[in-house]
Amino acid sequence: MEWENQTILIEFFLKGLSGYPRLELLFFVLILIMYVIILLGNGTLILISILDSHLHTPMYFFLGNLSFLDICYTTTSIPSTLVSFLSKRKTISFSGCAVQMFLGLAMGTTECVLLGTMAFDRYVAICNPLRYPVIMSKDSYVSMAAGSWIIGVVNSAVQTVFVIQLPFCRNNVINHFSCEILAVMKLACTDISDNEFIMLVATTLFILMPLLLIIGSYTLILASILKIRSSGGRSKVFSTCSAHLTVVIIFYGTILFMYMKPKSKESLNSDDLDATDKLISMFYGVMTPMMNPLIYSLRNKDVKEAVKHLLRRRGFKS
């Protein structure tokens, strides 16, 4: 029986880019720089949205949540990844791995749902502007944001509990930079079809459903934009959505590429392809949170004006 080879695991080995020592050093520097940018960029965006009263609106409340989420998401994995790049023994304890799985999945799920609520907010603002103050009241948008966090935490808690209860055998090598839930699940020495089914249901509910909400919202927004006769009016309305739409395309584009591509490559057993997948995963985990504040600040006049206003209040001249 395969249970005979089962041992009590106290730690996992994170393979990462172990076969590419020079590449590890290069990525240590790059990821460290990106992480600092993530902390500064998202932290600044949160601070601006709190300090400037003009930004106390549903849109910027959601944006502040998104920035805080990106900081939390990257902090769950990047510091440990940086340490592992410089360490010869790239290990993580079983409990530490469980915590990392839980936090990573919770943040990822929350971001999917939050992007859906942000799309709904833009739909109401553009397609039903007269009813916007009623539909998107403070109680409503705070509840939507809180609901996004609750959904992320509950979904992650359920899936993480099911994974850590799986029997693990002597293979404790995680072929990833961090404790990504699918990578850990594959190490179990038992049938994981039930876990895969639960993950499929969760993916449909919390990734595909928000994506459908986003597509539906922007389809209706596009129809409304086309009804505006003046080109200036169309440009103004579209500019309010372009930043969010850009973030959605980057976020969902990377997820769909990672999890919905053909699996025929597995039969090739290619280390190069394996390393490529890990680098794509890193792009998803680091590049997207770094791009969010840049996209919103560069493509948003309100944020630029808020920065100028705060600088003037602090004694700087624009």
PDB file of N, CA, C and O in Angstrom, residues 275-309:
ATOM      1  N   ALA A 275      11.056  26.081 -16.152  1.00  0.00           N
ATOM      2  CA  ALA A 275      11.560  27.361 -15.656  1.00  0.00           C
ATOM      3  C   ALA A 275      10.741  28.519 -16.214  1.00  0.00           C
ATOM      4  O   ALA A 275      10.478  29.500 -15.510  1.00  0.00           O
ATOM      5  N   THR A 276      10.305  28.398 -17.472  1.00  0.00           N
ATOM      6  CA  THR A 276       9.483  29.438 -18.087  1.00  0.00           C
ATOM      7  C   THR A 276       8.172  29.598 -17.339  1.00  0.00           C
ATOM      8  O   THR A 276       7.721  30.718 -17.077  1.00  0.00           O
ATOM      9  N   ASP A 277       7.544  28.482 -16.969  1.00  0.00           N
ATOM     10  CA  ASP A 277       6.292  28.531 -16.217  1.00  0.00           C
ATOM     11  C   ASP A 277       6.482  29.249 -14.878  1.00  0.00           C
ATOM     12  O   ASP A 277       5.630  30.014 -14.443  1.00  0.00           O
ATOM     13  N   LYS A 278       7.598  28.975 -14.227  1.00  0.00           N
ATOM     14  CA  LYS A 278       7.857  29.610 -12.937  1.00  0.00           C
ATOM     15  C   LYS A 278       8.054  31.114 -13.092  1.00  0.00           C
ATOM     16  O   LYS A 278       7.596  31.901 -12.252  1.00  0.00           O
ATOM     17  N   LEU A 279       8.726  31.521 -14.160  1.00  0.00           N
ATOM     18  CA  LEU A 279       8.937  32.941 -14.382  1.00  0.00           C
ATOM     19  C   LEU A 279       7.630  33.649 -14.713  1.00  0.00           C
ATOM     20  O   LEU A 279       7.413  34.799 -14.322  1.00  0.00           O
ATOM     21  N   ILE A 280       6.741  32.957 -15.438  1.00  0.00           N
ATOM     22  CA  ILE A 280       5.419  33.518 -15.716  1.00  0.00           C
ATOM     23  C   ILE A 280       4.639  33.679 -14.413  1.00  0.00           C
ATOM     24  O   ILE A 280       3.963  34.690 -14.186  1.00  0.00           O
ATOM     25  N   SER A 281       4.755  32.682 -13.543  1.00  0.00           N
ATOM     26  CA  SER A 281       4.108  32.758 -12.237  1.00  0.00           C
ATOM     27  C   SER A 281       4.641  33.939 -11.440  1.00  0.00           C
ATOM     28  O   SER A 281       3.890  34.637 -10.750  1.00  0.00           O
ATOM     29  N   MET A 282       5.939  34.184 -11.544  1.00  0.00           N
ATOM     30  CA  MET A 282       6.539  35.315 -10.843  1.00  0.00           C
ATOM     31  C   MET A 282       6.015  36.634 -11.409  1.00  0.00           C
ATOM     32  O   MET A 282       5.772  37.593 -10.663  1.00  0.00           O
ATOM     33  N   PHE A 283       5.847  36.687 -12.738  1.00  0.00           N
ATOM     34  CA  PHE A 283       5.274  37.874 -13.369  1.00  0.00           C
ATOM     35  C   PHE A 283       3.894  38.157 -12.797  1.00  0.00           C
ATOM     36  O   PHE A 283       3.555  39.287 -12.453  1.00  0.00           O
ATOM     37  N   TYR A 284       3.109  37.100 -12.661  1.00  0.00           N
ATOM     38  CA  TYR A 284       1.765  37.226 -12.111  1.00  0.00           C
ATOM     39  C   TYR A 284       1.794  37.711 -10.667  1.00  0.00           C
ATOM     40  O   TYR A 284       0.984  38.536 -10.251  1.00  0.00           O
ATOM     41  N   GLY A 285       2.770  37.239  -9.897  1.00  0.00           N
ATOM     42  CA  GLY A 285       2.815  37.571  -8.483  1.00  0.00           C
ATOM     43  C   GLY A 285       3.479  38.893  -8.157  1.00  0.00           C
ATOM     44  O   GLY A 285       3.246  39.454  -7.093  1.00  0.00           O
ATOM     45  N   VAL A 286       4.320  39.412  -9.076  1.00  0.00           N
ATOM     46  CA  VAL A 286       5.090  40.615  -8.784  1.00  0.00           C
ATOM     47  C   VAL A 286       4.760  41.765  -9.742  1.00  0.00           C
ATOM     48  O   VAL A 286       4.537  42.897  -9.305  1.00  0.00           O
ATOM     49  N   MET A 287       4.726  41.474 -11.035  1.00  0.00           N
ATOM     50  CA  MET A 287       4.566  42.534 -12.017  1.00  0.00           C
ATOM     51  C   MET A 287       3.201  43.217 -11.921  1.00  0.00           C
ATOM     52  O   MET A 287       3.107  44.452 -11.977  1.00  0.00           O
ATOM     53  N   THR A 288       2.134  42.431 -11.764  1.00  0.00           N
ATOM     54  CA  THR A 288       0.793  43.012 -11.722  1.00  0.00           C
ATOM     55  C   THR A 288       0.606  43.973 -10.549  1.00  0.00           C
ATOM     56  O   THR A 288       0.139  45.097 -10.741  1.00  0.00           O
ATOM     57  N   PRO A 289       0.960  43.588  -9.290  1.00  0.00           N
ATOM     58  CA  PRO A 289       0.846  44.554  -8.192  1.00  0.00           C
ATOM     59  C   PRO A 289       1.717  45.789  -8.375  1.00  0.00           C
ATOM     60  O   PRO A 289       1.381  46.866  -7.880  1.00  0.00           O
ATOM     61  N   MET A 290       2.854  45.647  -9.075  1.00  0.00           N
ATOM     62  CA  MET A 290       3.719  46.793  -9.312  1.00  0.00           C
ATOM     63  C   MET A 290       3.110  47.740 -10.348  1.00  0.00           C
ATOM     64  O   MET A 290       3.235  48.974 -10.247  1.00  0.00           O
ATOM     65  N   MET A 291       2.425  47.167 -11.337  1.00  0.00           N
ATOM     66  CA  MET A 291       1.848  47.971 -12.411  1.00  0.00           C
ATOM     67  C   MET A 291       0.601  48.736 -11.981  1.00  0.00           C
ATOM     68  O   MET A 291       0.329  49.822 -12.489  1.00  0.00           O
ATOM     69  N   ASN A 292      -0.174  48.169 -11.034  1.00  0.00           N
ATOM     70  CA  ASN A 292      -1.450  48.778 -10.659  1.00  0.00           C
ATOM     71  C   ASN A 292      -1.353  50.247 -10.266  1.00  0.00           C
ATOM     72  O   ASN A 292      -2.067  51.090 -10.835  1.00  0.00           O
ATOM     73  N   PRO A 293      -0.503  50.624  -9.289  1.00  0.00           N
ATOM     74  CA  PRO A 293      -0.440  52.052  -8.932  1.00  0.00           C
ATOM     75  C   PRO A 293       0.071  52.925 -10.053  1.00  0.00           C
ATOM     76  O   PRO A 293      -0.351  54.084 -10.191  1.00  0.00           O
ATOM     77  N   LEU A 294       0.993  52.386 -10.876  1.00  0.00           N
ATOM     78  CA  LEU A 294       1.503  53.161 -12.008  1.00  0.00           C
ATOM     79  C   LEU A 294       0.393  53.438 -13.017  1.00  0.00           C
ATOM     80  O   LEU A 294       0.243  54.558 -13.506  1.00  0.00           O
ATOM     81  N   ILE A 295      -0.394  52.416 -13.320  1.00  0.00           N
ATOM     82  CA  ILE A 295      -1.485  52.563 -14.282  1.00  0.00           C
ATOM     83  C   ILE A 295      -2.522  53.566 -13.777  1.00  0.00           C
ATOM     84  O   ILE A 295      -2.946  54.473 -14.497  1.00  0.00           O
ATOM     85  N   TYR A 296      -2.925  53.426 -12.513  1.00  0.00           N
ATOM     86  CA  TYR A 296      -3.952  54.306 -11.981  1.00  0.00           C
ATOM     87  C   TYR A 296      -3.470  55.740 -11.814  1.00  0.00           C
ATOM     88  O   TYR A 296      -4.250  56.680 -11.963  1.00  0.00           O
ATOM     89  N   SER A 297      -2.195  55.929 -11.492  1.00  0.00           N
ATOM     90  CA  SER A 297      -1.698  57.289 -11.298  1.00  0.00           C
ATOM     91  C   SER A 297      -1.409  57.989 -12.623  1.00  0.00           C
ATOM     92  O   SER A 297      -1.676  59.188 -12.778  1.00  0.00           O
ATOM     93  N   LEU A 298      -0.881  57.231 -13.590  1.00  0.00           N
ATOM     94  CA  LEU A 298      -0.525  57.834 -14.873  1.00  0.00           C
ATOM     95  C   LEU A 298      -1.745  58.114 -15.745  1.00  0.00           C
ATOM     96  O   LEU A 298      -1.737  59.038 -16.564  1.00  0.00           O
ATOM     97  N   ARG A 299      -2.816  57.340 -15.586  1.00  0.00           N
ATOM     98  CA  ARG A 299      -3.991  57.462 -16.443  1.00  0.00           C
ATOM     99  C   ARG A 299      -5.184  58.081 -15.712  1.00  0.00           C
ATOM    100  O   ARG A 299      -6.297  58.018 -16.198  1.00  0.00           O
ATOM    101  N   ASN A 300      -4.927  58.701 -14.564  1.00  0.00           N
ATOM    102  CA  ASN A 300      -6.029  59.233 -13.782  1.00  0.00           C
ATOM    103  C   ASN A 300      -5.747  60.677 -13.368  1.00  0.00           C
ATOM    104  O   ASN A 300      -4.828  60.950 -12.602  1.00  0.00           O
ATOM    105  N   LYS A 301      -6.549  61.605 -13.877  1.00  0.00           N
ATOM    106  CA  LYS A 301      -6.358  63.018 -13.581  1.00  0.00           C
ATOM    107  C   LYS A 301      -6.645  63.330 -12.118  1.00  0.00           C
ATOM    108  O   LYS A 301      -6.001  64.204 -11.530  1.00  0.00           O
ATOM    109  N   ASP A 302      -7.626  62.640 -11.526  1.00  0.00           N
ATOM    110  CA  ASP A 302      -7.971  62.894 -10.127  1.00  0.00           C
ATOM    111  C   ASP A 302      -6.796  62.607  -9.204  1.00  0.00           C
ATOM    112  O   ASP A 302      -6.528  63.352  -8.257  1.00  0.00           O
ATOM    113  N   VAL A 303      -6.089  61.496  -9.463  1.00  0.00           N
ATOM    114  CA  VAL A 303      -4.940  61.134  -8.640  1.00  0.00           C
ATOM    115  C   VAL A 303      -3.817  62.154  -8.812  1.00  0.00           C
ATOM    116  O   VAL A 303      -3.177  62.563  -7.833  1.00  0.00           O
ATOM    117  N   LYS A 304      -3.584  62.590 -10.049  1.00  0.00           N
ATOM    118  CA  LYS A 304      -2.539  63.592 -10.299  1.00  0.00           C
ATOM    119  C   LYS A 304      -2.851  64.888  -9.574  1.00  0.00           C
ATOM    120  O   LYS A 304      -1.972  65.506  -8.956  1.00  0.00           O
ATOM    121  N   GLU A 305      -4.118  65.315  -9.640  1.00  0.00           N
ATOM    122  CA  GLU A 305      -4.518  66.546  -8.964  1.00  0.00           C
ATOM    123  C   GLU A 305      -4.408  66.403  -7.448  1.00  0.00           C
ATOM    124  O   GLU A 305      -4.025  67.345  -6.747  1.00  0.00           O
ATOM    125  N   ALA A 306      -4.737  65.216  -6.940  1.00  0.00           N
ATOM    126  CA  ALA A 306      -4.639  64.979  -5.503  1.00  0.00           C
ATOM    127  C   ALA A 306      -3.192  65.066  -5.033  1.00  0.00           C
ATOM    128  O   ALA A 306      -2.901  65.627  -3.967  1.00  0.00           O
ATOM    129  N   VAL A 307      -2.263  64.531  -5.838  1.00  0.00           N
ATOM    130  CA  VAL A 307      -0.838  64.598  -5.503  1.00  0.00           C
ATOM    131  C   VAL A 307      -0.371  66.045  -5.478  1.00  0.00           C
ATOM    132  O   VAL A 307       0.321  66.474  -4.537  1.00  0.00           O
ATOM    133  N   LYS A 308      -0.750  66.819  -6.493  1.00  0.00           N
ATOM    134  CA  LYS A 308      -0.362  68.233  -6.547  1.00  0.00           C
ATOM    135  C   LYS A 308      -0.929  68.997  -5.357  1.00  0.00           C
ATOM    136  O   LYS A 308      -0.253  69.837  -4.751  1.00  0.00           O
ATOM    137  N   HIS A 309      -2.180  68.701  -5.016  1.00  0.00           N
ATOM    138  CA  HIS A 309      -2.841  69.386  -3.908  1.00  0.00           C
ATOM    139  C   HIS A 309      -2.137  69.076  -2.581  1.00  0.00           C
ATOM    140  O   HIS A 309      -1.899  69.979  -1.762  1.00  0.00           O
TER     141      HIS A 309
END
